[in-house]
Amino acid sequence: MLISQPPTSPAPPAPMLGRPWEHRHAAVAGLGSLAACAVYWLATRVVAPDVTPGAVEFLGTLTSLWSVWITQRRNVLALPIGVVSVALMGWFFLDIGLGGQVLLHWAYYLPVQVWAWWHWARGGVDGGELTVGRLGWPARGGWLAAMVVGTVVLGRALDAGWDDALYTTWDASIVAASVVAMVLLSTKKVESWWLWIGPVNVSAIGLYALTGATMFAALYVLFLVMAVVGLLRWQRAAAAQAP
C-alpha cells in the first residue's frame, strides 16, 4: 500500500456537519473570504476592468478560498464547501480552455471531496474520526513516481484529444500533483501540504496568470500562504499524536 497509517488511539466519530467550534470557524472564514474576494473585484473594476472576474470565477474563488482556509484546522465543513467550489471552478476552466483543469475538478476533485467528507469523520480507527499522520519513505517514492507518470500520460492525452487545450504538459503536471495531494489530504497526511505548496500552488500561479485567469492566480498566492500555515499546523498535530 502507498498510504501508511501510523498507530493511533481510537477517536470518536466526528459529526458530518461539524461541531459548534467548526460552525463558528467556518462562519468567520466565510466572511473573511467574501471580504477578500470583494476587495479584489472592486480593485480590478477600478484599475483593470478588462480582467474583472465574472460571476462563476468570483463564486469559484470565494468558495475555494473558504474551503482551504478552514482545511488548515481540519474543519470537516471544508469538504462540502469544497464540493461547491470544484463544480464552479471546473465550469470556469471549461470556458477558458484548460482541459486538464476541467478533468481535474469535475472527474476527480468532485467525487473525492464527497468521499473525503465521510472519511475524515468516519475513516479512523474503529470508525472514529481520522487523525493526522505521515507517509513512510517507500510511500513517498511511490507517490512521486505516480506524479511523473501521470504528467506524461495526461499531457499526451490532452495533446491528442483536446484541440484547443493550452500548455498541456504544464497543465498536466499541476493536475498530477493535485491528484496525489488530494489523496493525501483526504487521508490526512502531512505530506499533502508539501505538494500543495510547490508542484501545485507555485506552478498554478504562473499558469493562471499566463492564461488570463488573474483572480485564480491571486487566489493561489493566498493558497500558497495557507499551505505553509497548514503544513505547520498539521506537523504539530502529527507530532502530538505520534506514539
Tab-separated table of C-alpha atoms in Angstrom:
chain	number	residue	atom	x	y	z
A	1	MET	CA	0.000	0.000	0.000
A	2	LEU	CA	1.160	3.541	-0.759
A	3	ILE	CA	-0.578	5.046	2.270
A	4	SER	CA	0.661	4.023	5.694
A	5	GLN	CA	-1.486	4.703	8.770
A	6	PRO	CA	0.519	5.115	11.985
A	7	PRO	CA	-0.842	3.567	15.161
A	8	THR	CA	-3.190	5.922	16.957
A	9	SER	CA	-5.660	5.870	19.803
A	10	PRO	CA	-9.275	5.463	18.668
A	11	ALA	CA	-11.194	8.722	18.353
A	12	PRO	CA	-14.985	9.015	18.349
A	13	PRO	CA	-16.725	9.689	15.021
A	14	ALA	CA	-16.988	13.350	14.069
A	15	PRO	CA	-20.370	14.900	13.130
A	16	MET	CA	-20.649	15.093	9.335
A	17	LEU	CA	-21.992	18.652	9.622
A	18	GLY	CA	-19.356	19.737	12.112
A	19	ARG	CA	-19.106	20.654	15.772
A	20	PRO	CA	-20.029	24.076	17.214
A	21	TRP	CA	-16.429	25.325	17.002
A	22	GLU	CA	-16.309	24.255	13.342
A	23	HIS	CA	-19.503	26.202	12.618
A	24	ARG	CA	-18.018	29.336	14.199
A	25	HIS	CA	-14.702	28.865	12.439
A	26	ALA	CA	-16.407	28.344	9.068
A	27	ALA	CA	-18.597	31.427	9.541
A	28	VAL	CA	-15.619	33.668	10.303
A	29	ALA	CA	-13.614	32.223	7.400
A	30	GLY	CA	-16.565	32.638	5.048
A	31	LEU	CA	-16.905	36.319	5.898
A	32	GLY	CA	-13.157	36.797	5.539
A	33	SER	CA	-13.156	35.061	2.158
A	34	LEU	CA	-16.062	37.184	0.943
A	35	ALA	CA	-14.295	40.361	2.054
A	36	ALA	CA	-11.039	39.383	0.324
A	37	CYS	CA	-12.798	38.496	-2.935
A	38	ALA	CA	-14.899	41.671	-2.854
A	39	VAL	CA	-11.800	43.834	-2.382
A	40	TYR	CA	-10.122	42.132	-5.343
A	41	TRP	CA	-13.231	42.528	-7.519
A	42	LEU	CA	-13.566	46.227	-6.689
A	43	ALA	CA	-9.850	46.823	-7.264
A	44	THR	CA	-9.963	45.276	-10.718
A	45	ARG	CA	-13.062	47.301	-11.611
A	46	VAL	CA	-11.082	50.463	-10.903
A	47	VAL	CA	-7.577	49.535	-12.055
A	48	ALA	CA	-8.063	46.894	-14.772
A	49	PRO	CA	-11.703	46.472	-15.836
A	50	ASP	CA	-10.747	44.027	-18.594
A	51	VAL	CA	-9.712	41.390	-16.010
A	52	THR	CA	-12.614	41.882	-13.593
A	53	PRO	CA	-13.875	38.370	-12.785
A	54	GLY	CA	-17.321	37.227	-13.845
A	55	ALA	CA	-19.848	35.567	-11.570
A	56	VAL	CA	-18.600	31.982	-11.964
A	57	GLU	CA	-14.954	32.922	-11.400
A	58	PHE	CA	-15.904	35.077	-8.401
A	59	LEU	CA	-18.016	32.392	-6.717
A	60	GLY	CA	-15.489	29.661	-7.511
A	61	THR	CA	-12.726	31.754	-5.997
A	62	LEU	CA	-14.801	32.617	-2.933
A	63	THR	CA	-15.736	29.024	-2.117
A	64	SER	CA	-12.225	27.743	-2.860
A	65	LEU	CA	-10.631	30.263	-0.530
A	66	TRP	CA	-13.224	29.468	2.127
A	67	SER	CA	-12.608	25.721	1.880
A	68	VAL	CA	-8.806	25.929	2.010
A	69	TRP	CA	-8.917	28.442	4.865
A	70	ILE	CA	-10.741	26.026	7.161
A	71	THR	CA	-8.867	22.940	5.930
A	72	GLN	CA	-5.812	24.173	7.839
A	73	ARG	CA	-7.596	23.397	11.113
A	74	ARG	CA	-9.025	20.108	9.816
A	75	ASN	CA	-12.563	21.503	9.841
A	76	VAL	CA	-14.842	18.869	8.275
A	77	LEU	CA	-17.008	21.595	6.700
A	78	ALA	CA	-14.127	22.315	4.324
A	79	LEU	CA	-15.210	19.313	2.284
A	80	PRO	CA	-18.857	20.126	1.444
A	81	ILE	CA	-17.802	23.708	0.717
A	82	GLY	CA	-15.065	22.247	-1.465
A	83	VAL	CA	-17.635	20.263	-3.460
A	84	VAL	CA	-19.340	23.521	-4.442
A	85	SER	CA	-16.028	25.197	-5.270
A	86	VAL	CA	-14.746	22.483	-7.600
A	87	ALA	CA	-18.043	22.381	-9.500
A	88	LEU	CA	-17.804	26.129	-10.137
A	89	MET	CA	-14.091	26.130	-10.959
A	90	GLY	CA	-14.478	23.303	-13.460
A	91	TRP	CA	-17.137	25.336	-15.250
A	92	PHE	CA	-14.807	28.342	-15.419
A	93	PHE	CA	-11.857	26.327	-16.721
A	94	LEU	CA	-14.072	24.857	-19.426
A	95	ASP	CA	-14.734	28.390	-20.659
A	96	ILE	CA	-11.031	29.321	-20.887
A	97	GLY	CA	-9.790	26.083	-22.468
A	98	LEU	CA	-7.750	24.471	-19.674
A	99	GLY	CA	-8.830	20.911	-20.368
A	100	GLY	CA	-6.649	19.304	-17.738
A	101	GLN	CA	-8.117	21.533	-15.070
A	102	VAL	CA	-11.665	20.673	-16.173
A	103	LEU	CA	-10.930	16.956	-15.832
A	104	LEU	CA	-9.200	17.511	-12.501
A	105	HIS	CA	-12.123	19.385	-10.973
A	106	TRP	CA	-15.124	17.508	-12.368
A	107	ALA	CA	-13.867	13.956	-12.821
A	108	TYR	CA	-11.597	13.801	-9.773
A	109	TYR	CA	-11.950	16.523	-7.132
A	110	LEU	CA	-15.743	16.351	-7.079
A	111	PRO	CA	-16.150	12.651	-6.181
A	112	VAL	CA	-13.032	12.599	-3.988
A	113	GLN	CA	-14.257	15.551	-1.917
A	114	VAL	CA	-17.522	13.703	-1.284
A	115	TRP	CA	-15.605	10.575	-0.205
A	116	ALA	CA	-13.152	12.584	1.920
A	117	TRP	CA	-16.036	14.243	3.746
A	118	TRP	CA	-17.113	10.841	5.055
A	119	HIS	CA	-13.533	9.590	5.524
A	120	TRP	CA	-12.475	12.485	7.751
A	121	ALA	CA	-15.446	11.862	10.017
A	122	ARG	CA	-15.553	8.044	9.991
A	123	GLY	CA	-12.299	6.751	8.471
A	124	GLY	CA	-10.210	6.437	11.628
A	125	VAL	CA	-9.641	3.542	13.999
A	126	ASP	CA	-12.873	1.637	14.770
A	127	GLY	CA	-14.912	4.031	12.635
A	128	GLY	CA	-13.806	7.094	14.574
A	129	GLU	CA	-12.544	10.453	13.384
A	130	LEU	CA	-9.431	10.258	11.194
A	131	THR	CA	-6.247	11.630	12.762
A	132	VAL	CA	-3.202	13.258	11.126
A	133	GLY	CA	-0.318	11.004	10.085
A	134	ARG	CA	2.791	10.822	7.900
A	135	LEU	CA	3.935	8.656	4.997
A	136	GLY	CA	6.968	6.395	5.130
A	137	TRP	CA	9.779	6.857	2.599
A	138	PRO	CA	8.675	3.978	0.319
A	139	ALA	CA	5.203	5.514	0.067
A	140	ARG	CA	6.678	8.934	-0.695
A	141	GLY	CA	8.733	7.450	-3.511
A	142	GLY	CA	5.712	5.630	-4.891
A	143	TRP	CA	3.574	8.751	-4.980
A	144	LEU	CA	6.393	10.749	-6.605
A	145	ALA	CA	6.654	8.143	-9.356
A	146	ALA	CA	2.880	8.274	-9.813
A	147	MET	CA	3.080	12.050	-10.298
A	148	VAL	CA	5.720	11.725	-13.015
A	149	VAL	CA	3.828	9.008	-14.868
A	150	GLY	CA	0.570	10.917	-14.530
A	151	THR	CA	2.125	14.060	-16.003
A	152	VAL	CA	3.397	12.204	-19.072
A	153	VAL	CA	0.203	10.236	-19.682
A	154	LEU	CA	-2.191	13.128	-19.170
A	155	GLY	CA	-0.057	15.547	-21.170
A	156	ARG	CA	-0.107	13.226	-24.175
A	157	ALA	CA	-3.823	12.589	-23.772
A	158	LEU	CA	-4.573	16.314	-23.764
A	159	ASP	CA	-2.397	16.867	-26.834
A	160	ALA	CA	-4.210	14.101	-28.683
A	161	GLY	CA	-7.780	14.676	-27.611
A	162	TRP	CA	-8.319	18.372	-26.823
A	163	ASP	CA	-7.790	20.621	-29.835
A	164	ASP	CA	-7.805	23.951	-28.012
A	165	ALA	CA	-6.057	22.845	-24.806
A	166	LEU	CA	-3.240	25.167	-23.706
A	167	TYR	CA	0.168	24.418	-22.143
A	168	THR	CA	-0.677	20.744	-21.860
A	169	THR	CA	2.459	19.419	-20.139
A	170	TRP	CA	2.469	22.245	-17.618
A	171	ASP	CA	-1.252	21.828	-17.033
A	172	ALA	CA	-0.824	18.050	-16.706
A	173	SER	CA	1.935	18.408	-14.101
A	174	ILE	CA	-0.357	20.511	-11.909
A	175	VAL	CA	-3.169	18.009	-12.371
A	176	ALA	CA	-0.947	15.036	-11.456
A	177	ALA	CA	0.416	16.775	-8.361
A	178	SER	CA	-3.093	17.847	-7.355
A	179	VAL	CA	-4.424	14.304	-7.696
A	180	VAL	CA	-1.772	12.953	-5.345
A	181	ALA	CA	-2.070	15.904	-2.957
A	182	MET	CA	-5.830	15.411	-2.721
A	183	VAL	CA	-5.463	11.697	-1.926
A	184	LEU	CA	-3.033	12.551	0.853
A	185	LEU	CA	-5.214	15.391	2.137
A	186	SER	CA	-8.245	13.086	2.138
A	187	THR	CA	-6.303	10.650	4.309
A	188	LYS	CA	-4.874	13.468	6.490
A	189	LYS	CA	-1.220	13.047	5.578
A	190	VAL	CA	1.182	15.897	6.385
A	191	GLU	CA	2.949	15.412	3.033
A	192	SER	CA	-0.105	16.691	1.179
A	193	TRP	CA	0.841	20.243	2.130
A	194	TRP	CA	4.317	19.941	0.593
A	195	LEU	CA	2.657	19.120	-2.725
A	196	TRP	CA	0.150	21.938	-2.435
A	197	ILE	CA	2.992	24.395	-1.766
A	198	GLY	CA	5.292	23.683	-4.721
A	199	PRO	CA	4.063	21.439	-7.539
A	200	VAL	CA	0.513	22.817	-7.280
A	201	ASN	CA	0.329	26.383	-5.955
A	202	VAL	CA	3.589	27.915	-7.195
A	203	SER	CA	3.154	26.302	-10.601
A	204	ALA	CA	-0.532	27.214	-10.890
A	205	ILE	CA	0.129	30.882	-10.119
A	206	GLY	CA	2.256	31.116	-13.252
A	207	LEU	CA	-0.129	29.136	-15.460
A	208	TYR	CA	-3.247	31.034	-14.440
A	209	ALA	CA	-1.562	34.425	-14.803
A	210	LEU	CA	-0.376	33.470	-18.285
A	211	THR	CA	-3.831	32.338	-19.428
A	212	GLY	CA	-5.666	35.391	-18.087
A	213	ALA	CA	-7.249	33.749	-15.027
A	214	THR	CA	-5.999	36.598	-12.879
A	215	MET	CA	-8.387	36.127	-9.971
A	216	PHE	CA	-7.413	32.467	-9.697
A	217	ALA	CA	-3.727	33.458	-9.882
A	218	ALA	CA	-4.284	35.842	-6.968
A	219	LEU	CA	-6.243	33.128	-5.174
A	220	TYR	CA	-3.342	30.712	-5.488
A	221	VAL	CA	-1.000	33.246	-3.916
A	222	LEU	CA	-3.288	33.104	-0.877
A	223	PHE	CA	-3.412	29.310	-1.176
A	224	LEU	CA	0.387	29.263	-1.071
A	225	VAL	CA	0.430	31.180	2.204
A	226	MET	CA	-2.330	28.985	3.618
A	227	ALA	CA	-0.498	25.824	2.558
A	228	VAL	CA	2.573	26.891	4.534
A	229	VAL	CA	0.372	27.569	7.573
A	230	GLY	CA	-1.441	24.263	7.032
A	231	LEU	CA	1.852	22.390	6.878
A	232	LEU	CA	2.991	23.855	10.189
A	233	ARG	CA	-0.360	23.128	11.876
A	234	TRP	CA	-0.528	19.545	10.618
A	235	GLN	CA	3.105	18.859	11.551
A	236	ARG	CA	2.324	19.903	15.116
A	237	ALA	CA	-0.815	17.756	15.145
A	238	ALA	CA	1.080	14.724	13.831
A	239	ALA	CA	3.822	15.193	16.421
A	240	ALA	CA	1.239	15.416	19.201
A	241	GLN	CA	-0.416	12.178	18.055
A	242	ALA	CA	2.789	10.197	17.464
A	243	PRO	CA	3.109	7.114	19.711
